[in-house]
Amino acid sequence: MALQLPPLALYIHIPWCIQKCPYCDFNSHAVKQGIPEQEYIAHLLADLEQDLPLVTGRNLSSIFIGGGTPSVFSAAGIGQILTGVKQRLNCDADMEVTMEANPGTVEAERFAGYVQAGVTRFSIGVQSFQTAQLQALGRIHDSGEAIRAAKLAQNLPLGSFNLDLMHGLPQQDVNDALADLQQAIDLAPPHLSWYQLTIEPNTVFASRPPVLPPDDTLWDIQLQGLALLQQHGYQQYEISAYSKPGHQCKHNLNYWRYGDYLGIGCGAHGKITLPSRNAILRTVKIKHPKGYMDISRGYMDSREQVEAEDRPFEFFMNRFRLLEPCPIADFTAYTGLPLSTVTSAISDAEQKGLLSVSATHWQVTDKGARYLNDLLTLFI
């Protein structure tokens, strides 16, 4: 069956941070001797040039500038990147441009400049409003700076903004977690990312684990936090994403709906559909800044096709993170596989109460959302 083209997005990775947080497993590097901003921008745009043949004639629906901490770049630098992208790709008139930002004072003062450069949405990495927790997490801002950054975002001509908040922090109890969440809600962000701290391999926390709350406390935090968010008009649309109506993150929705995206910058991942070859391509760029900016090597670290037998798991691993119903037609359209490929697994999921099925849609049940790994293993 012929593959159809899903929407196309662009992820741009800026790998530098002021310092590396002990829980972070992202491709980020602490600033030591200054940031080669102009050199890196030139490489980003050259990287994009090399990927353009994969997406000829297609429009961009969203851009996400992540890191690292992209707000270590100047507003002029972000403007150069966005201008360069728009010179090379057709963009939707209502294209969403999200940029991750640190709430530290220096970055917050640049917010207006980023908006002028073309950013339409900020994702502000607050993580907590409690001083002791911020110190434990290795964050360089305090609660006052976080509040100030959110208030700045409120008063800028943005399409939306997000606050990133963690729970299940070291020795955190239910009251502390809910106090953090209430403080975030009081700042009235249109979107909240509220997720549990997990210990990832190859991090400082992995080698020196903090004392995390017991499972019963984590479950109470999750249940009471969800009730608090719903009480204030936030709708959960993804495992850890909550928004006011109309403020879902378009870029992240495209990921979870198995959309396409180019990835440029250190370690950036991409996924591109090529109907003419009946292929889905996965790309990964060179991870370390020094290697990435070595002109003699090019930017691609790996490039491989997603085999037909792997597409069902890939599709559902993304699609079932969303709480919205999944159109059954999307499976065939975006994997190129007949529905019969997954009929048995879908039936099993329905019988186990993990999925409800209508004539046109699949819907993850409350049980399916809670036991998502059990649901996904049916498609391996």
PDB file of N, CA and C in Angstrom, residues 70-154:
ATOM      1  N   PRO A  70      18.703  26.651  24.405  1.00  0.00           N
ATOM      2  CA  PRO A  70      18.790  27.537  23.243  1.00  0.00           C
ATOM      3  C   PRO A  70      18.885  29.025  23.597  1.00  0.00           C
ATOM      4  N   SER A  71      18.374  29.389  24.786  1.00  0.00           N
ATOM      5  CA  SER A  71      18.397  30.811  25.138  1.00  0.00           C
ATOM      6  C   SER A  71      19.781  31.296  25.542  1.00  0.00           C
ATOM      7  N   VAL A  72      20.825  30.433  25.446  1.00  0.00           N
ATOM      8  CA  VAL A  72      22.184  30.958  25.567  1.00  0.00           C
ATOM      9  C   VAL A  72      22.592  31.659  24.274  1.00  0.00           C
ATOM     10  N   PHE A  73      21.846  31.436  23.187  1.00  0.00           N
ATOM     11  CA  PHE A  73      22.091  32.156  21.935  1.00  0.00           C
ATOM     12  C   PHE A  73      21.426  33.528  21.997  1.00  0.00           C
ATOM     13  N   SER A  74      22.007  34.461  21.295  1.00  0.00           N
ATOM     14  CA  SER A  74      21.440  35.811  21.229  1.00  0.00           C
ATOM     15  C   SER A  74      20.152  35.809  20.412  1.00  0.00           C
ATOM     16  N   ALA A  75      19.328  36.840  20.611  1.00  0.00           N
ATOM     17  CA  ALA A  75      18.115  36.983  19.808  1.00  0.00           C
ATOM     18  C   ALA A  75      18.474  37.140  18.332  1.00  0.00           C
ATOM     19  N   ALA A  76      19.572  37.861  18.057  1.00  0.00           N
ATOM     20  CA  ALA A  76      20.005  38.035  16.665  1.00  0.00           C
ATOM     21  C   ALA A  76      20.384  36.688  16.056  1.00  0.00           C
ATOM     22  N   GLY A  77      21.036  35.828  16.847  1.00  0.00           N
ATOM     23  CA  GLY A  77      21.419  34.516  16.356  1.00  0.00           C
ATOM     24  C   GLY A  77      20.221  33.642  16.050  1.00  0.00           C
ATOM     25  N   ILE A  78      19.235  33.648  16.937  1.00  0.00           N
ATOM     26  CA  ILE A  78      18.001  32.890  16.690  1.00  0.00           C
ATOM     27  C   ILE A  78      17.306  33.429  15.445  1.00  0.00           C
ATOM     28  N   GLY A  79      17.325  34.752  15.278  1.00  0.00           N
ATOM     29  CA  GLY A  79      16.739  35.359  14.081  1.00  0.00           C
ATOM     30  C   GLY A  79      17.440  34.908  12.811  1.00  0.00           C
ATOM     31  N   GLN A  80      18.770  34.796  12.853  1.00  0.00           N
ATOM     32  CA  GLN A  80      19.518  34.311  11.683  1.00  0.00           C
ATOM     33  C   GLN A  80      19.104  32.890  11.316  1.00  0.00           C
ATOM     34  N   ILE A  81      18.966  32.062  12.328  1.00  0.00           N
ATOM     35  CA  ILE A  81      18.578  30.665  12.072  1.00  0.00           C
ATOM     36  C   ILE A  81      17.205  30.613  11.418  1.00  0.00           C
ATOM     37  N   LEU A  82      16.231  31.313  11.999  1.00  0.00           N
ATOM     38  CA  LEU A  82      14.860  31.259  11.476  1.00  0.00           C
ATOM     39  C   LEU A  82      14.765  31.871  10.089  1.00  0.00           C
ATOM     40  N   THR A  83      15.495  32.950   9.856  1.00  0.00           N
ATOM     41  CA  THR A  83      15.510  33.551   8.518  1.00  0.00           C
ATOM     42  C   THR A  83      16.097  32.570   7.512  1.00  0.00           C
ATOM     43  N   GLY A  84      17.186  31.902   7.904  1.00  0.00           N
ATOM     44  CA  GLY A  84      17.809  30.926   7.020  1.00  0.00           C
ATOM     45  C   GLY A  84      16.890  29.764   6.689  1.00  0.00           C
ATOM     46  N   VAL A  85      16.134  29.323   7.678  1.00  0.00           N
ATOM     47  CA  VAL A  85      15.180  28.231   7.444  1.00  0.00           C
ATOM     48  C   VAL A  85      14.105  28.677   6.450  1.00  0.00           C
ATOM     49  N   LYS A  86      13.559  29.864   6.688  1.00  0.00           N
ATOM     50  CA  LYS A  86      12.465  30.355   5.838  1.00  0.00           C
ATOM     51  C   LYS A  86      12.925  30.650   4.415  1.00  0.00           C
ATOM     52  N   GLN A  87      14.218  30.904   4.231  1.00  0.00           N
ATOM     53  CA  GLN A  87      14.748  31.097   2.876  1.00  0.00           C
ATOM     54  C   GLN A  87      14.880  29.777   2.126  1.00  0.00           C
ATOM     55  N   ARG A  88      14.908  28.677   2.857  1.00  0.00           N
ATOM     56  CA  ARG A  88      15.166  27.369   2.244  1.00  0.00           C
ATOM     57  C   ARG A  88      13.946  26.465   2.176  1.00  0.00           C
ATOM     58  N   LEU A  89      12.927  26.755   2.979  1.00  0.00           N
ATOM     59  CA  LEU A  89      11.749  25.898   3.029  1.00  0.00           C
ATOM     60  C   LEU A  89      10.477  26.733   3.000  1.00  0.00           C
ATOM     61  N   ASN A  90       9.450  26.202   2.350  1.00  0.00           N
ATOM     62  CA  ASN A  90       8.137  26.825   2.433  1.00  0.00           C
ATOM     63  C   ASN A  90       7.559  26.577   3.824  1.00  0.00           C
ATOM     64  N   CYS A  91       6.937  27.596   4.387  1.00  0.00           N
ATOM     65  CA  CYS A  91       6.409  27.495   5.744  1.00  0.00           C
ATOM     66  C   CYS A  91       4.924  27.834   5.762  1.00  0.00           C
ATOM     67  N   ASP A  92       4.156  27.088   6.563  1.00  0.00           N
ATOM     68  CA  ASP A  92       2.741  27.407   6.729  1.00  0.00           C
ATOM     69  C   ASP A  92       2.598  28.817   7.304  1.00  0.00           C
ATOM     70  N   ALA A  93       1.528  29.497   6.913  1.00  0.00           N
ATOM     71  CA  ALA A  93       1.307  30.865   7.396  1.00  0.00           C
ATOM     72  C   ALA A  93       1.169  30.917   8.916  1.00  0.00           C
ATOM     73  N   ASP A  94       0.614  29.869   9.507  1.00  0.00           N
ATOM     74  CA  ASP A  94       0.421  29.839  10.960  1.00  0.00           C
ATOM     75  C   ASP A  94       1.453  28.937  11.647  1.00  0.00           C
ATOM     76  N   MET A  95       2.647  28.863  11.087  1.00  0.00           N
ATOM     77  CA  MET A  95       3.681  27.978  11.619  1.00  0.00           C
ATOM     78  C   MET A  95       4.008  28.307  13.074  1.00  0.00           C
ATOM     79  N   GLU A  96       4.033  27.264  13.908  1.00  0.00           N
ATOM     80  CA  GLU A  96       4.410  27.402  15.311  1.00  0.00           C
ATOM     81  C   GLU A  96       5.931  27.317  15.420  1.00  0.00           C
ATOM     82  N   VAL A  97       6.527  28.249  16.162  1.00  0.00           N
ATOM     83  CA  VAL A  97       7.972  28.232  16.392  1.00  0.00           C
ATOM     84  C   VAL A  97       8.212  28.245  17.902  1.00  0.00           C
ATOM     85  N   THR A  98       8.535  27.072  18.456  1.00  0.00           N
ATOM     86  CA  THR A  98       8.770  26.945  19.888  1.00  0.00           C
ATOM     87  C   THR A  98      10.264  27.002  20.178  1.00  0.00           C
ATOM     88  N   MET A  99      10.600  27.651  21.277  1.00  0.00           N
ATOM     89  CA  MET A  99      11.991  27.708  21.722  1.00  0.00           C
ATOM     90  C   MET A  99      12.049  27.410  23.207  1.00  0.00           C
ATOM     91  N   GLU A 100      12.900  26.453  23.582  1.00  0.00           N
ATOM     92  CA  GLU A 100      13.127  26.201  24.997  1.00  0.00           C
ATOM     93  C   GLU A 100      13.951  27.339  25.586  1.00  0.00           C
ATOM     94  N   ALA A 101      13.633  27.714  26.812  1.00  0.00           N
ATOM     95  CA  ALA A 101      14.310  28.846  27.438  1.00  0.00           C
ATOM     96  C   ALA A 101      14.539  28.583  28.913  1.00  0.00           C
ATOM     97  N   ASN A 102      15.636  29.115  29.416  1.00  0.00           N
ATOM     98  CA  ASN A 102      15.956  29.029  30.836  1.00  0.00           C
ATOM     99  C   ASN A 102      15.397  30.266  31.530  1.00  0.00           C
ATOM    100  N   PRO A 103      14.796  30.115  32.713  1.00  0.00           N
ATOM    101  CA  PRO A 103      14.225  31.282  33.377  1.00  0.00           C
ATOM    102  C   PRO A 103      15.238  32.183  34.078  1.00  0.00           C
ATOM    103  N   GLY A 104      16.534  31.890  33.933  1.00  0.00           N
ATOM    104  CA  GLY A 104      17.539  32.768  34.517  1.00  0.00           C
ATOM    105  C   GLY A 104      17.402  34.194  34.004  1.00  0.00           C
ATOM    106  N   THR A 105      17.864  35.136  34.781  1.00  0.00           N
ATOM    107  CA  THR A 105      17.646  36.560  34.503  1.00  0.00           C
ATOM    108  C   THR A 105      18.140  36.974  33.127  1.00  0.00           C
ATOM    109  N   VAL A 106      19.354  36.562  32.753  1.00  0.00           N
ATOM    110  CA  VAL A 106      19.924  37.015  31.480  1.00  0.00           C
ATOM    111  C   VAL A 106      19.052  36.577  30.319  1.00  0.00           C
ATOM    112  N   GLU A 107      18.628  35.289  30.316  1.00  0.00           N
ATOM    113  CA  GLU A 107      17.819  34.791  29.218  1.00  0.00           C
ATOM    114  C   GLU A 107      16.443  35.453  29.198  1.00  0.00           C
ATOM    115  N   ALA A 108      15.849  35.659  30.378  1.00  0.00           N
ATOM    116  CA  ALA A 108      14.509  36.241  30.434  1.00  0.00           C
ATOM    117  C   ALA A 108      14.489  37.625  29.810  1.00  0.00           C
ATOM    118  N   GLU A 109      15.560  38.370  29.990  1.00  0.00           N
ATOM    119  CA  GLU A 109      15.611  39.724  29.432  1.00  0.00           C
ATOM    120  C   GLU A 109      15.654  39.714  27.907  1.00  0.00           C
ATOM    121  N   ARG A 110      15.984  38.559  27.336  1.00  0.00           N
ATOM    122  CA  ARG A 110      16.058  38.464  25.877  1.00  0.00           C
ATOM    123  C   ARG A 110      14.736  38.043  25.248  1.00  0.00           C
ATOM    124  N   PHE A 111      13.747  37.730  26.050  1.00  0.00           N
ATOM    125  CA  PHE A 111      12.505  37.157  25.524  1.00  0.00           C
ATOM    126  C   PHE A 111      11.886  38.000  24.413  1.00  0.00           C
ATOM    127  N   ALA A 112      11.803  39.295  24.625  1.00  0.00           N
ATOM    128  CA  ALA A 112      11.180  40.162  23.615  1.00  0.00           C
ATOM    129  C   ALA A 112      11.944  40.095  22.298  1.00  0.00           C
ATOM    130  N   GLY A 113      13.266  39.997  22.379  1.00  0.00           N
ATOM    131  CA  GLY A 113      14.080  39.884  21.172  1.00  0.00           C
ATOM    132  C   GLY A 113      13.840  38.586  20.429  1.00  0.00           C
ATOM    133  N   TYR A 114      13.633  37.506  21.158  1.00  0.00           N
ATOM    134  CA  TYR A 114      13.335  36.226  20.517  1.00  0.00           C
ATOM    135  C   TYR A 114      12.002  36.280  19.787  1.00  0.00           C
ATOM    136  N   VAL A 115      11.017  36.928  20.393  1.00  0.00           N
ATOM    137  CA  VAL A 115       9.706  37.069  19.737  1.00  0.00           C
ATOM    138  C   VAL A 115       9.851  37.869  18.455  1.00  0.00           C
ATOM    139  N   GLN A 116      10.615  38.945  18.528  1.00  0.00           N
ATOM    140  CA  GLN A 116      10.839  39.768  17.328  1.00  0.00           C
ATOM    141  C   GLN A 116      11.555  38.954  16.245  1.00  0.00           C
ATOM    142  N   ALA A 117      12.380  37.997  16.673  1.00  0.00           N
ATOM    143  CA  ALA A 117      13.118  37.163  15.716  1.00  0.00           C
ATOM    144  C   ALA A 117      12.238  36.116  15.050  1.00  0.00           C
ATOM    145  N   GLY A 118      11.038  35.875  15.614  1.00  0.00           N
ATOM    146  CA  GLY A 118      10.118  34.936  14.983  1.00  0.00           C
ATOM    147  C   GLY A 118       9.619  33.820  15.870  1.00  0.00           C
ATOM    148  N   VAL A 119      10.040  33.778  17.133  1.00  0.00           N
ATOM    149  CA  VAL A 119       9.551  32.760  18.060  1.00  0.00           C
ATOM    150  C   VAL A 119       8.105  33.066  18.428  1.00  0.00           C
ATOM    151  N   THR A 120       7.234  32.059  18.379  1.00  0.00           N
ATOM    152  CA  THR A 120       5.819  32.266  18.697  1.00  0.00           C
ATOM    153  C   THR A 120       5.407  31.567  19.992  1.00  0.00           C
ATOM    154  N   ARG A 121       6.333  30.759  20.551  1.00  0.00           N
ATOM    155  CA  ARG A 121       5.975  29.961  21.735  1.00  0.00           C
ATOM    156  C   ARG A 121       7.243  29.653  22.521  1.00  0.00           C
ATOM    157  N   PHE A 122       7.219  29.898  23.830  1.00  0.00           N
ATOM    158  CA  PHE A 122       8.329  29.525  24.698  1.00  0.00           C
ATOM    159  C   PHE A 122       7.970  28.285  25.505  1.00  0.00           C
ATOM    160  N   SER A 123       8.977  27.455  25.760  1.00  0.00           N
ATOM    161  CA  SER A 123       8.855  26.369  26.730  1.00  0.00           C
ATOM    162  C   SER A 123       9.898  26.645  27.804  1.00  0.00           C
ATOM    163  N   ILE A 124       9.432  27.062  28.977  1.00  0.00           N
ATOM    164  CA  ILE A 124      10.323  27.587  30.020  1.00  0.00           C
ATOM    165  C   ILE A 124      10.610  26.489  31.042  1.00  0.00           C
ATOM    166  N   GLY A 125      11.885  26.157  31.204  1.00  0.00           N
ATOM    167  CA  GLY A 125      12.294  25.056  32.065  1.00  0.00           C
ATOM    168  C   GLY A 125      12.355  25.434  33.529  1.00  0.00           C
ATOM    169  N   VAL A 126      11.193  25.463  34.177  1.00  0.00           N
ATOM    170  CA  VAL A 126      11.117  25.844  35.589  1.00  0.00           C
ATOM    171  C   VAL A 126      11.554  24.684  36.490  1.00  0.00           C
ATOM    172  N   GLN A 127      10.975  23.511  36.302  1.00  0.00           N
ATOM    173  CA  GLN A 127      11.203  22.252  37.038  1.00  0.00           C
ATOM    174  C   GLN A 127      10.683  22.285  38.477  1.00  0.00           C
ATOM    175  N   SER A 128      10.931  23.367  39.219  1.00  0.00           N
ATOM    176  CA  SER A 128      10.384  23.509  40.577  1.00  0.00           C
ATOM    177  C   SER A 128      10.441  24.982  40.967  1.00  0.00           C
ATOM    178  N   PHE A 129       9.614  25.353  41.942  1.00  0.00           N
ATOM    179  CA  PHE A 129       9.663  26.710  42.490  1.00  0.00           C
ATOM    180  C   PHE A 129      10.288  26.724  43.890  1.00  0.00           C
ATOM    181  N   GLN A 130      10.789  25.579  44.330  1.00  0.00           N
ATOM    182  CA  GLN A 130      11.321  25.465  45.689  1.00  0.00           C
ATOM    183  C   GLN A 130      12.846  25.461  45.651  1.00  0.00           C
ATOM    184  N   THR A 131      13.448  26.363  46.429  1.00  0.00           N
ATOM    185  CA  THR A 131      14.896  26.592  46.367  1.00  0.00           C
ATOM    186  C   THR A 131      15.695  25.318  46.582  1.00  0.00           C
ATOM    187  N   ALA A 132      15.333  24.543  47.592  1.00  0.00           N
ATOM    188  CA  ALA A 132      16.091  23.328  47.889  1.00  0.00           C
ATOM    189  C   ALA A 132      16.033  22.334  46.727  1.00  0.00           C
ATOM    190  N   GLN A 133      14.860  22.223  46.114  1.00  0.00           N
ATOM    191  CA  GLN A 133      14.718  21.305  44.984  1.00  0.00           C
ATOM    192  C   GLN A 133      15.502  21.800  43.771  1.00  0.00           C
ATOM    193  N   LEU A 134      15.459  23.098  43.517  1.00  0.00           N
ATOM    194  CA  LEU A 134      16.212  23.651  42.391  1.00  0.00           C
ATOM    195  C   LEU A 134      17.706  23.387  42.569  1.00  0.00           C
ATOM    196  N   GLN A 135      18.183  23.531  43.788  1.00  0.00           N
ATOM    197  CA  GLN A 135      19.601  23.260  44.048  1.00  0.00           C
ATOM    198  C   GLN A 135      19.916  21.779  43.857  1.00  0.00           C
ATOM    199  N   ALA A 136      19.014  20.907  44.332  1.00  0.00           N
ATOM    200  CA  ALA A 136      19.228  19.468  44.175  1.00  0.00           C
ATOM    201  C   ALA A 136      19.236  19.056  42.704  1.00  0.00           C
ATOM    202  N   LEU A 137      18.438  19.767  41.898  1.00  0.00           N
ATOM    203  CA  LEU A 137      18.348  19.465  40.468  1.00  0.00           C
ATOM    204  C   LEU A 137      19.448  20.142  39.654  1.00  0.00           C
ATOM    205  N   GLY A 138      20.283  20.937  40.310  1.00  0.00           N
ATOM    206  CA  GLY A 138      21.381  21.597  39.612  1.00  0.00           C
ATOM    207  C   GLY A 138      20.954  22.768  38.756  1.00  0.00           C
ATOM    208  N   ARG A 139      19.780  23.331  39.023  1.00  0.00           N
ATOM    209  CA  ARG A 139      19.293  24.453  38.222  1.00  0.00           C
ATOM    210  C   ARG A 139      19.996  25.737  38.627  1.00  0.00           C
ATOM    211  N   ILE A 140      20.191  26.651  37.683  1.00  0.00           N
ATOM    212  CA  ILE A 140      20.937  27.881  37.959  1.00  0.00           C
ATOM    213  C   ILE A 140      20.022  29.054  38.296  1.00  0.00           C
ATOM    214  N   HIS A 141      18.695  28.848  38.269  1.00  0.00           N
ATOM    215  CA  HIS A 141      17.769  29.939  38.588  1.00  0.00           C
ATOM    216  C   HIS A 141      17.132  29.695  39.945  1.00  0.00           C
ATOM    217  N   ASP A 142      16.493  30.742  40.472  1.00  0.00           N
ATOM    218  CA  ASP A 142      15.720  30.578  41.698  1.00  0.00           C
ATOM    219  C   ASP A 142      14.237  30.766  41.375  1.00  0.00           C
ATOM    220  N   SER A 143      13.393  30.599  42.382  1.00  0.00           N
ATOM    221  CA  SER A 143      11.951  30.650  42.137  1.00  0.00           C
ATOM    222  C   SER A 143      11.516  32.037  41.670  1.00  0.00           C
ATOM    223  N   GLY A 144      12.142  33.077  42.196  1.00  0.00           N
ATOM    224  CA  GLY A 144      11.783  34.436  41.769  1.00  0.00           C
ATOM    225  C   GLY A 144      12.034  34.655  40.294  1.00  0.00           C
ATOM    226  N   GLU A 145      13.149  34.129  39.792  1.00  0.00           N
ATOM    227  CA  GLU A 145      13.456  34.274  38.365  1.00  0.00           C
ATOM    228  C   GLU A 145      12.474  33.472  37.515  1.00  0.00           C
ATOM    229  N   ALA A 146      12.068  32.310  38.009  1.00  0.00           N
ATOM    230  CA  ALA A 146      11.097  31.505  37.277  1.00  0.00           C
ATOM    231  C   ALA A 146       9.757  32.234  37.160  1.00  0.00           C
ATOM    232  N   ILE A 147       9.323  32.815  38.253  1.00  0.00           N
ATOM    233  CA  ILE A 147       8.053  33.562  38.248  1.00  0.00           C
ATOM    234  C   ILE A 147       8.157  34.765  37.316  1.00  0.00           C
ATOM    235  N   ARG A 148       9.281  35.453  37.377  1.00  0.00           N
ATOM    236  CA  ARG A 148       9.474  36.632  36.529  1.00  0.00           C
ATOM    237  C   ARG A 148       9.464  36.244  35.046  1.00  0.00           C
ATOM    238  N   ALA A 149      10.111  35.134  34.704  1.00  0.00           N
ATOM    239  CA  ALA A 149      10.144  34.698  33.305  1.00  0.00           C
ATOM    240  C   ALA A 149       8.746  34.373  32.804  1.00  0.00           C
ATOM    241  N   ALA A 150       7.943  33.704  33.642  1.00  0.00           N
ATOM    242  CA  ALA A 150       6.574  33.375  33.237  1.00  0.00           C
ATOM    243  C   ALA A 150       5.744  34.642  33.040  1.00  0.00           C
ATOM    244  N   LYS A 151       5.920  35.611  33.907  1.00  0.00           N
ATOM    245  CA  LYS A 151       5.163  36.862  33.777  1.00  0.00           C
ATOM    246  C   LYS A 151       5.594  37.644  32.542  1.00  0.00           C
ATOM    247  N   LEU A 152       6.885  37.575  32.208  1.00  0.00           N
ATOM    248  CA  LEU A 152       7.347  38.201  30.969  1.00  0.00           C
ATOM    249  C   LEU A 152       6.672  37.552  29.765  1.00  0.00           C
ATOM    250  N   ALA A 153       6.616  36.223  29.774  1.00  0.00           N
ATOM    251  CA  ALA A 153       5.989  35.503  28.661  1.00  0.00           C
ATOM    252  C   ALA A 153       4.513  35.868  28.542  1.00  0.00           C
ATOM    253  N   GLN A 154       3.838  36.055  29.676  1.00  0.00           N
ATOM    254  CA  GLN A 154       2.418  36.420  29.664  1.00  0.00           C
ATOM    255  C   GLN A 154       2.182  37.724  28.911  1.00  0.00           C
TER     256      GLN A 154
END
